[in-house]
Amino acid sequence: MPEPDFAVWRARLETALERALPAASEAPQRLHAAMRHAALDGGKRIRPLLAYATGTAFGAEAAALDAPAAAVELIHVYSLIHDDLPAMDDDALRRGKPTVHVAFDEATAILAGDALQSLAFELLAGSPFADDVRVALLRELAVASGTRGMCGGQALDIDATGGDALSLSGLERLHAMKTGTLLRASVRLGAIAAGANDSQRAQLDRYADALGLAFQIRDDLLDVEGDSATLGKTAGKDAAQAKATFPAQLGIDGSRARLQALADEMAAALTPFGERTAALAALARKVIERSH
C-alpha cells in the first residue's frame, strides 16, 4: 500500500500555526518570538496528522480540521517547553534547536508555554463547529492536558525518577497519561469533528491507546540506541537521570517484542474500517519505525 502524502496536511498546519501565533514584531516581542521559536518549523507533527487523518477518514473537510490540529500541536509544544526547563528535565536541545529557556530565558520559557496553552483553547473556541461540538472538543483537549492526562503523567514521572522502581503496570499507567492521552485526544478530536459514532470511536480508542504506548516504547529505545544529532534532542538522558523506562523494565529485546505486539493491535483495531484509515495505519508505522 503506498504511503499517504502527509505534506499537504503539514503545510496546512504550518499555515494555521503561522496565522494563529502573534507576530514577533508585536509587543511583547520577546514572548512572541519565543512562542514562534518553539512552535514553527520543527517536529514530527504526529498529533495534528492524527487529527487530520481521523477526521478526513470519517468525512470531515481538511479545512474544518485546521483548528483542532493546530490546537493539539500547541498543547504539545507548550508541554515540551516546560518539560525542558531546569526544574524538569533540564535539556538544552529540542527539535534540533536550542530549547526556549536556553535561546531566551527561563521566565520567558514559562510564559511562552502558558501562552501557547491558552492559544490552543482560543483556537478551539473559535473553530467552525456547532456549539455542542466545540464544547466536546474543548473538553477533550482539557482533560487530556490536565491531572488525568499529560500533567498528571508528568507528575508521576517526576515522582518515579531516581526513586523506587515502578512495576510494569505502573510504568504503562504513567506513560498512558503523560504521552498517550494527548495522542488519543488527537484521534478523538478528528473523530468528534467528523461526527464519528460511538462504535467507531471505541475502535479508534483501541488504536490510539496502543499507539500511545508504542510511541513511548520507541522513544525509550531511541534514547538508548540513538544519537543527539539524529534525535534532535539529547540522547542518553533517561539513564543519566535514572528515569523509569521500558528498556529498563523489559530489556531491549523485550521492548522490541512489546512494540511489535502493539503494532499488531493497531492493525487489528483499524481492520474494520478498511482503506479509509490507510493514513492512520501509515502513522502507526511511522511511530514504530521512526529514527527520531
mmCIF file of C-alpha atoms in Angstrom:
data_model
loop_
_atom_site.group_PDB
_atom_site.id
_atom_site.type_symbol
_atom_site.label_atom_id
_atom_site.label_comp_id
_atom_site.label_asym_id
_atom_site.label_seq_id
_atom_site.Cartn_x
_atom_site.Cartn_y
_atom_site.Cartn_z
ATOM 1 C CA MET A 1 0.000 0.000 0.000
ATOM 2 C CA PRO A 2 1.524 3.408 -0.922
ATOM 3 C CA GLU A 3 2.178 5.832 1.915
ATOM 4 C CA PRO A 4 -0.297 8.731 2.108
ATOM 5 C CA ASP A 5 1.192 12.123 1.269
ATOM 6 C CA PHE A 6 1.297 13.934 4.600
ATOM 7 C CA ALA A 7 3.000 17.008 3.133
ATOM 8 C CA VAL A 8 -0.329 18.681 2.347
ATOM 9 C CA TRP A 9 -1.546 18.338 5.936
ATOM 10 C CA ARG A 10 1.785 19.527 7.318
ATOM 11 C CA ALA A 11 1.583 22.582 5.058
ATOM 12 C CA ARG A 12 -1.978 23.259 6.258
ATOM 13 C CA LEU A 13 -0.779 23.007 9.849
ATOM 14 C CA GLU A 14 2.137 25.394 9.327
ATOM 15 C CA THR A 15 -0.241 27.908 7.750
ATOM 16 C CA ALA A 16 -2.705 27.533 10.642
ATOM 17 C CA LEU A 17 0.050 27.971 13.237
ATOM 18 C CA GLU A 18 1.541 30.949 11.411
ATOM 19 C CA ARG A 19 -1.895 32.550 11.286
ATOM 20 C CA ALA A 20 -2.641 31.854 14.965
ATOM 21 C CA LEU A 21 0.679 32.892 16.506
ATOM 22 C CA PRO A 22 1.280 36.556 17.266
ATOM 23 C CA ALA A 23 3.892 38.283 15.110
ATOM 24 C CA ALA A 24 7.363 38.517 16.649
ATOM 25 C CA SER A 25 7.262 42.265 15.970
ATOM 26 C CA GLU A 26 4.148 42.667 18.136
ATOM 27 C CA ALA A 27 4.619 43.531 21.820
ATOM 28 C CA PRO A 28 5.657 41.752 23.975
ATOM 29 C CA GLN A 29 8.166 40.859 21.283
ATOM 30 C CA ARG A 30 10.406 38.551 23.330
ATOM 31 C CA LEU A 31 7.474 36.397 24.430
ATOM 32 C CA HIS A 32 6.039 36.194 20.922
ATOM 33 C CA ALA A 33 9.452 35.362 19.436
ATOM 34 C CA ALA A 34 9.826 32.524 21.975
ATOM 35 C CA MET A 35 6.391 31.118 21.103
ATOM 36 C CA ARG A 36 7.267 31.113 17.407
ATOM 37 C CA HIS A 37 10.714 29.627 18.056
ATOM 38 C CA ALA A 38 9.076 26.647 19.757
ATOM 39 C CA ALA A 39 6.033 26.126 17.555
ATOM 40 C CA LEU A 40 7.168 26.705 13.975
ATOM 41 C CA ASP A 41 9.335 24.694 11.582
ATOM 42 C CA GLY A 42 10.033 21.625 13.639
ATOM 43 C CA GLY A 43 8.880 18.303 14.985
ATOM 44 C CA LYS A 44 7.231 15.246 13.517
ATOM 45 C CA ARG A 45 3.719 16.765 13.827
ATOM 46 C CA ILE A 46 2.308 13.326 14.672
ATOM 47 C CA ARG A 47 -0.543 14.720 16.771
ATOM 48 C CA PRO A 48 -2.009 17.099 14.183
ATOM 49 C CA LEU A 49 -1.518 14.460 11.482
ATOM 50 C CA LEU A 50 -3.596 12.076 13.596
ATOM 51 C CA ALA A 51 -6.358 14.680 13.842
ATOM 52 C CA TYR A 52 -6.360 15.246 10.066
ATOM 53 C CA ALA A 53 -6.140 11.524 9.282
ATOM 54 C CA THR A 54 -9.010 10.600 11.594
ATOM 55 C CA GLY A 55 -11.267 13.486 10.666
ATOM 56 C CA THR A 56 -10.928 13.073 6.906
ATOM 57 C CA ALA A 57 -11.383 9.285 7.209
ATOM 58 C CA PHE A 58 -14.832 9.899 8.677
ATOM 59 C CA GLY A 59 -15.946 12.667 6.336
ATOM 60 C CA ALA A 60 -14.656 15.985 7.689
ATOM 61 C CA GLU A 61 -13.113 18.554 5.364
ATOM 62 C CA ALA A 62 -9.444 19.290 5.980
ATOM 63 C CA ALA A 63 -10.199 22.998 6.392
ATOM 64 C CA ALA A 64 -12.509 22.279 9.324
ATOM 65 C CA LEU A 65 -9.730 20.280 10.997
ATOM 66 C CA ASP A 66 -7.144 23.076 10.941
ATOM 67 C CA ALA A 67 -8.188 24.436 14.344
ATOM 68 C CA PRO A 68 -8.226 21.067 16.195
ATOM 69 C CA ALA A 69 -4.935 20.053 14.563
ATOM 70 C CA ALA A 70 -3.224 23.323 15.462
ATOM 71 C CA ALA A 71 -4.685 23.301 18.981
ATOM 72 C CA VAL A 72 -3.338 19.865 19.859
ATOM 73 C CA GLU A 73 0.093 20.775 18.466
ATOM 74 C CA LEU A 74 0.171 23.964 20.545
ATOM 75 C CA ILE A 75 -0.578 21.946 23.693
ATOM 76 C CA HIS A 76 2.193 19.529 22.766
ATOM 77 C CA VAL A 77 4.670 22.359 22.161
ATOM 78 C CA TYR A 78 3.792 24.023 25.469
ATOM 79 C CA SER A 79 4.446 20.711 27.229
ATOM 80 C CA LEU A 80 7.849 20.377 25.562
ATOM 81 C CA ILE A 81 8.886 23.877 26.626
ATOM 82 C CA HIS A 82 8.011 23.143 30.246
ATOM 83 C CA ASP A 83 9.450 19.614 30.119
ATOM 84 C CA ASP A 84 12.832 21.038 29.048
ATOM 85 C CA LEU A 85 13.031 23.545 31.909
ATOM 86 C CA PRO A 86 15.778 23.203 34.550
ATOM 87 C CA ALA A 87 13.146 22.248 37.138
ATOM 88 C CA MET A 88 12.027 19.346 34.936
ATOM 89 C CA ASP A 89 14.384 17.567 32.503
ATOM 90 C CA ASP A 90 16.852 20.475 32.178
ATOM 91 C CA ASP A 91 17.549 19.944 28.471
ATOM 92 C CA ALA A 92 19.343 22.263 26.069
ATOM 93 C CA LEU A 93 18.260 20.796 22.713
ATOM 94 C CA ARG A 94 14.796 20.263 21.209
ATOM 95 C CA ARG A 95 13.836 19.640 17.580
ATOM 96 C CA GLY A 96 17.441 20.320 16.623
ATOM 97 C CA LYS A 97 17.351 23.821 18.118
ATOM 98 C CA PRO A 98 18.250 25.333 21.498
ATOM 99 C CA THR A 99 15.390 24.888 23.951
ATOM 100 C CA VAL A 100 13.359 28.001 24.712
ATOM 101 C CA HIS A 101 14.889 28.685 28.129
ATOM 102 C CA VAL A 102 18.364 28.465 26.519
ATOM 103 C CA ALA A 103 17.521 30.589 23.469
ATOM 104 C CA PHE A 104 15.646 33.176 25.556
ATOM 105 C CA ASP A 105 15.493 32.740 29.332
ATOM 106 C CA GLU A 106 13.681 30.641 31.895
ATOM 107 C CA ALA A 107 10.957 33.157 32.749
ATOM 108 C CA THR A 108 10.174 33.725 29.069
ATOM 109 C CA ALA A 109 10.013 29.970 28.518
ATOM 110 C CA ILE A 110 7.450 29.548 31.293
ATOM 111 C CA LEU A 111 5.336 32.367 29.883
ATOM 112 C CA ALA A 112 5.646 31.042 26.327
ATOM 113 C CA GLY A 113 4.353 27.644 27.420
ATOM 114 C CA ASP A 114 1.471 29.257 29.313
ATOM 115 C CA ALA A 115 0.561 31.443 26.338
ATOM 116 C CA LEU A 116 0.643 28.542 23.862
ATOM 117 C CA GLN A 117 -1.690 26.557 26.105
ATOM 118 C CA SER A 118 -4.153 29.466 26.242
ATOM 119 C CA LEU A 119 -3.925 29.950 22.479
ATOM 120 C CA ALA A 120 -4.839 26.291 21.888
ATOM 121 C CA PHE A 121 -8.162 26.704 23.670
ATOM 122 C CA GLU A 122 -8.778 30.056 21.983
ATOM 123 C CA LEU A 123 -8.463 28.312 18.604
ATOM 124 C CA LEU A 124 -10.954 25.607 19.540
ATOM 125 C CA ALA A 125 -13.392 28.130 20.986
ATOM 126 C CA GLY A 126 -13.399 29.948 17.640
ATOM 127 C CA SER A 127 -13.494 26.822 15.468
ATOM 128 C CA PRO A 128 -16.228 26.429 12.788
ATOM 129 C CA PHE A 129 -18.404 23.841 14.545
ATOM 130 C CA ALA A 130 -21.778 23.786 16.251
ATOM 131 C CA ASP A 131 -21.707 24.805 19.912
ATOM 132 C CA ASP A 132 -22.039 21.258 21.244
ATOM 133 C CA VAL A 133 -19.173 20.056 19.059
ATOM 134 C CA ARG A 134 -16.945 22.954 20.152
ATOM 135 C CA VAL A 135 -17.663 22.159 23.811
ATOM 136 C CA ALA A 136 -16.833 18.476 23.199
ATOM 137 C CA LEU A 137 -13.547 19.446 21.503
ATOM 138 C CA LEU A 138 -12.612 21.807 24.334
ATOM 139 C CA ARG A 139 -13.420 19.216 26.982
ATOM 140 C CA GLU A 140 -11.433 16.506 25.230
ATOM 141 C CA LEU A 141 -8.293 18.613 24.978
ATOM 142 C CA ALA A 142 -8.664 19.976 28.526
ATOM 143 C CA VAL A 143 -8.991 16.512 30.097
ATOM 144 C CA ALA A 144 -6.049 15.168 28.076
ATOM 145 C CA SER A 145 -3.892 18.099 29.229
ATOM 146 C CA GLY A 146 -4.719 18.056 32.943
ATOM 147 C CA THR A 147 -4.192 15.889 36.001
ATOM 148 C CA ARG A 148 -5.967 12.913 34.415
ATOM 149 C CA GLY A 149 -3.685 13.202 31.419
ATOM 150 C CA MET A 150 -0.427 14.852 30.476
ATOM 151 C CA CYS A 151 0.221 16.926 33.628
ATOM 152 C CA GLY A 152 -0.687 14.028 35.890
ATOM 153 C CA GLY A 153 1.625 11.732 33.954
ATOM 154 C CA GLN A 154 4.466 14.238 34.203
ATOM 155 C CA ALA A 155 3.958 14.394 37.978
ATOM 156 C CA LEU A 156 4.134 10.597 38.172
ATOM 157 C CA ASP A 157 7.296 10.683 36.053
ATOM 158 C CA ILE A 158 8.928 13.165 38.420
ATOM 159 C CA ASP A 159 7.975 11.017 41.414
ATOM 160 C CA ALA A 160 9.422 7.912 39.741
ATOM 161 C CA THR A 161 12.724 9.474 38.633
ATOM 162 C CA GLY A 162 15.560 8.209 40.794
ATOM 163 C CA GLY A 163 13.134 6.585 43.223
ATOM 164 C CA ASP A 164 11.827 3.081 43.763
ATOM 165 C CA ALA A 165 11.403 1.037 40.593
ATOM 166 C CA LEU A 166 7.917 1.114 39.097
ATOM 167 C CA SER A 167 6.048 -2.048 38.231
ATOM 168 C CA LEU A 168 5.374 -2.597 34.534
ATOM 169 C CA SER A 169 1.714 -1.729 35.057
ATOM 170 C CA GLY A 170 2.738 1.453 36.893
ATOM 171 C CA LEU A 171 5.081 2.409 34.062
ATOM 172 C CA GLU A 172 2.351 1.814 31.482
ATOM 173 C CA ARG A 173 -0.097 3.932 33.514
ATOM 174 C CA LEU A 174 2.446 6.744 33.780
ATOM 175 C CA HIS A 175 3.015 6.872 30.041
ATOM 176 C CA ALA A 176 -0.633 6.316 29.148
ATOM 177 C CA MET A 177 -1.199 9.603 30.967
ATOM 178 C CA LYS A 178 1.953 11.546 30.074
ATOM 179 C CA THR A 179 2.159 10.633 26.376
ATOM 180 C CA GLY A 180 -0.847 8.521 25.475
ATOM 181 C CA THR A 181 -3.694 10.813 26.445
ATOM 182 C CA LEU A 182 -2.664 13.619 24.085
ATOM 183 C CA LEU A 183 -2.155 11.168 21.219
ATOM 184 C CA ARG A 184 -5.578 9.671 21.928
ATOM 185 C CA ALA A 185 -7.043 13.170 22.130
ATOM 186 C CA SER A 186 -5.598 13.902 18.678
ATOM 187 C CA VAL A 187 -7.536 10.959 17.265
ATOM 188 C CA ARG A 188 -10.637 11.847 19.265
ATOM 189 C CA LEU A 189 -10.597 15.476 18.112
ATOM 190 C CA GLY A 190 -10.710 14.292 14.499
ATOM 191 C CA ALA A 191 -13.480 11.819 15.310
ATOM 192 C CA ILE A 192 -15.554 14.423 17.162
ATOM 193 C CA ALA A 193 -15.110 16.961 14.373
ATOM 194 C CA ALA A 194 -16.261 14.387 11.806
ATOM 195 C CA GLY A 195 -19.216 13.136 13.842
ATOM 196 C CA ALA A 196 -17.976 9.524 14.166
ATOM 197 C CA ASN A 197 -20.403 7.318 16.088
ATOM 198 C CA ASP A 198 -19.801 5.666 19.468
ATOM 199 C CA SER A 199 -18.845 2.297 17.998
ATOM 200 C CA GLN A 200 -16.339 3.893 15.637
ATOM 201 C CA ARG A 201 -14.877 5.992 18.449
ATOM 202 C CA ALA A 202 -14.411 2.937 20.657
ATOM 203 C CA GLN A 203 -12.464 1.202 17.895
ATOM 204 C CA LEU A 204 -10.397 4.335 17.314
ATOM 205 C CA ASP A 205 -9.629 4.490 21.053
ATOM 206 C CA ARG A 206 -8.269 0.947 20.844
ATOM 207 C CA TYR A 207 -5.946 2.065 18.066
ATOM 208 C CA ALA A 208 -4.944 5.262 19.866
ATOM 209 C CA ASP A 209 -4.220 3.578 23.198
ATOM 210 C CA ALA A 210 -1.860 1.110 21.501
ATOM 211 C CA LEU A 211 -0.280 3.985 19.544
ATOM 212 C CA GLY A 212 0.430 5.987 22.692
ATOM 213 C CA LEU A 213 2.217 3.107 24.381
ATOM 214 C CA ALA A 214 4.117 2.246 21.186
ATOM 215 C CA PHE A 215 5.245 5.862 20.827
ATOM 216 C CA GLN A 216 6.757 5.851 24.319
ATOM 217 C CA ILE A 217 8.456 2.473 23.967
ATOM 218 C CA ARG A 218 10.030 3.629 20.701
ATOM 219 C CA ASP A 219 11.074 6.877 22.393
ATOM 220 C CA ASP A 220 12.738 4.930 25.204
ATOM 221 C CA LEU A 221 14.553 2.686 22.722
ATOM 222 C CA LEU A 222 15.775 5.690 20.748
ATOM 223 C CA ASP A 223 17.146 7.282 23.905
ATOM 224 C CA VAL A 224 19.290 4.157 24.365
ATOM 225 C CA GLU A 225 20.174 3.484 20.728
ATOM 226 C CA GLY A 226 20.049 6.906 19.043
ATOM 227 C CA ASP A 227 22.370 9.895 18.909
ATOM 228 C CA SER A 228 21.629 13.532 19.668
ATOM 229 C CA ALA A 229 22.156 14.747 16.094
ATOM 230 C CA THR A 230 19.558 12.334 14.708
ATOM 231 C CA LEU A 231 17.123 12.686 17.603
ATOM 232 C CA GLY A 232 17.247 16.485 17.679
ATOM 233 C CA LYS A 233 17.397 16.251 21.480
ATOM 234 C CA THR A 234 19.913 14.941 23.995
ATOM 235 C CA ALA A 235 20.384 11.174 23.832
ATOM 236 C CA GLY A 236 21.058 9.073 26.918
ATOM 237 C CA LYS A 237 19.182 11.384 29.285
ATOM 238 C CA ASP A 238 16.900 8.649 30.647
ATOM 239 C CA ALA A 239 19.698 6.526 32.043
ATOM 240 C CA ALA A 240 21.638 9.564 33.277
ATOM 241 C CA GLN A 241 18.593 10.725 35.255
ATOM 242 C CA ALA A 242 17.601 7.195 36.393
ATOM 243 C CA LYS A 243 14.229 7.534 34.683
ATOM 244 C CA ALA A 244 11.692 4.730 34.609
ATOM 245 C CA THR A 245 11.758 3.307 31.058
ATOM 246 C CA PHE A 246 10.587 0.259 29.146
ATOM 247 C CA PRO A 247 14.115 -0.940 28.249
ATOM 248 C CA ALA A 248 14.984 -0.796 31.961
ATOM 249 C CA GLN A 249 11.887 -2.900 32.706
ATOM 250 C CA LEU A 250 11.771 -5.266 29.736
ATOM 251 C CA GLY A 251 15.246 -5.078 28.237
ATOM 252 C CA ILE A 252 15.917 -4.096 24.632
ATOM 253 C CA ASP A 253 14.599 -7.322 23.096
ATOM 254 C CA GLY A 254 11.551 -7.364 25.350
ATOM 255 C CA SER A 255 10.754 -3.761 24.442
ATOM 256 C CA ARG A 256 11.012 -4.555 20.729
ATOM 257 C CA ALA A 257 8.690 -7.543 21.177
ATOM 258 C CA ARG A 258 6.153 -5.364 23.035
ATOM 259 C CA LEU A 259 6.396 -2.815 20.232
ATOM 260 C CA GLN A 260 5.553 -5.491 17.641
ATOM 261 C CA ALA A 261 2.575 -6.665 19.695
ATOM 262 C CA LEU A 262 1.276 -3.098 19.790
ATOM 263 C CA ALA A 263 1.748 -2.790 16.027
ATOM 264 C CA ASP A 264 -0.455 -5.874 15.614
ATOM 265 C CA GLU A 265 -3.038 -4.373 17.987
ATOM 266 C CA MET A 266 -3.206 -1.150 15.960
ATOM 267 C CA ALA A 267 -3.615 -3.055 12.700
ATOM 268 C CA ALA A 268 -6.441 -5.147 14.184
ATOM 269 C CA ALA A 269 -8.203 -2.041 15.509
ATOM 270 C CA LEU A 270 -8.205 -0.410 12.069
ATOM 271 C CA THR A 271 -9.165 -3.521 10.076
ATOM 272 C CA PRO A 272 -12.951 -2.923 10.269
ATOM 273 C CA PHE A 273 -12.546 0.487 8.623
ATOM 274 C CA GLY A 274 -10.730 -0.763 5.529
ATOM 275 C CA GLU A 275 -8.885 1.578 3.190
ATOM 276 C CA ARG A 276 -10.312 4.799 4.571
ATOM 277 C CA THR A 277 -7.978 4.604 7.582
ATOM 278 C CA ALA A 278 -4.867 3.991 5.468
ATOM 279 C CA ALA A 279 -3.368 7.255 6.742
ATOM 280 C CA LEU A 280 -3.812 6.148 10.358
ATOM 281 C CA ALA A 281 -2.141 2.830 9.521
ATOM 282 C CA ALA A 282 0.752 4.716 7.918
ATOM 283 C CA LEU A 283 1.128 6.911 11.005
ATOM 284 C CA ALA A 284 1.262 3.780 13.160
ATOM 285 C CA ARG A 285 4.130 2.527 11.016
ATOM 286 C CA LYS A 286 5.910 5.869 11.336
ATOM 287 C CA VAL A 287 5.660 5.717 15.121
ATOM 288 C CA ILE A 288 7.004 2.167 15.229
ATOM 289 C CA GLU A 289 9.827 2.713 12.722
ATOM 290 C CA ARG A 290 10.902 6.317 13.439
ATOM 291 C CA SER A 291 14.538 7.212 13.995
ATOM 292 C CA HIS A 292 13.909 10.447 15.904
#
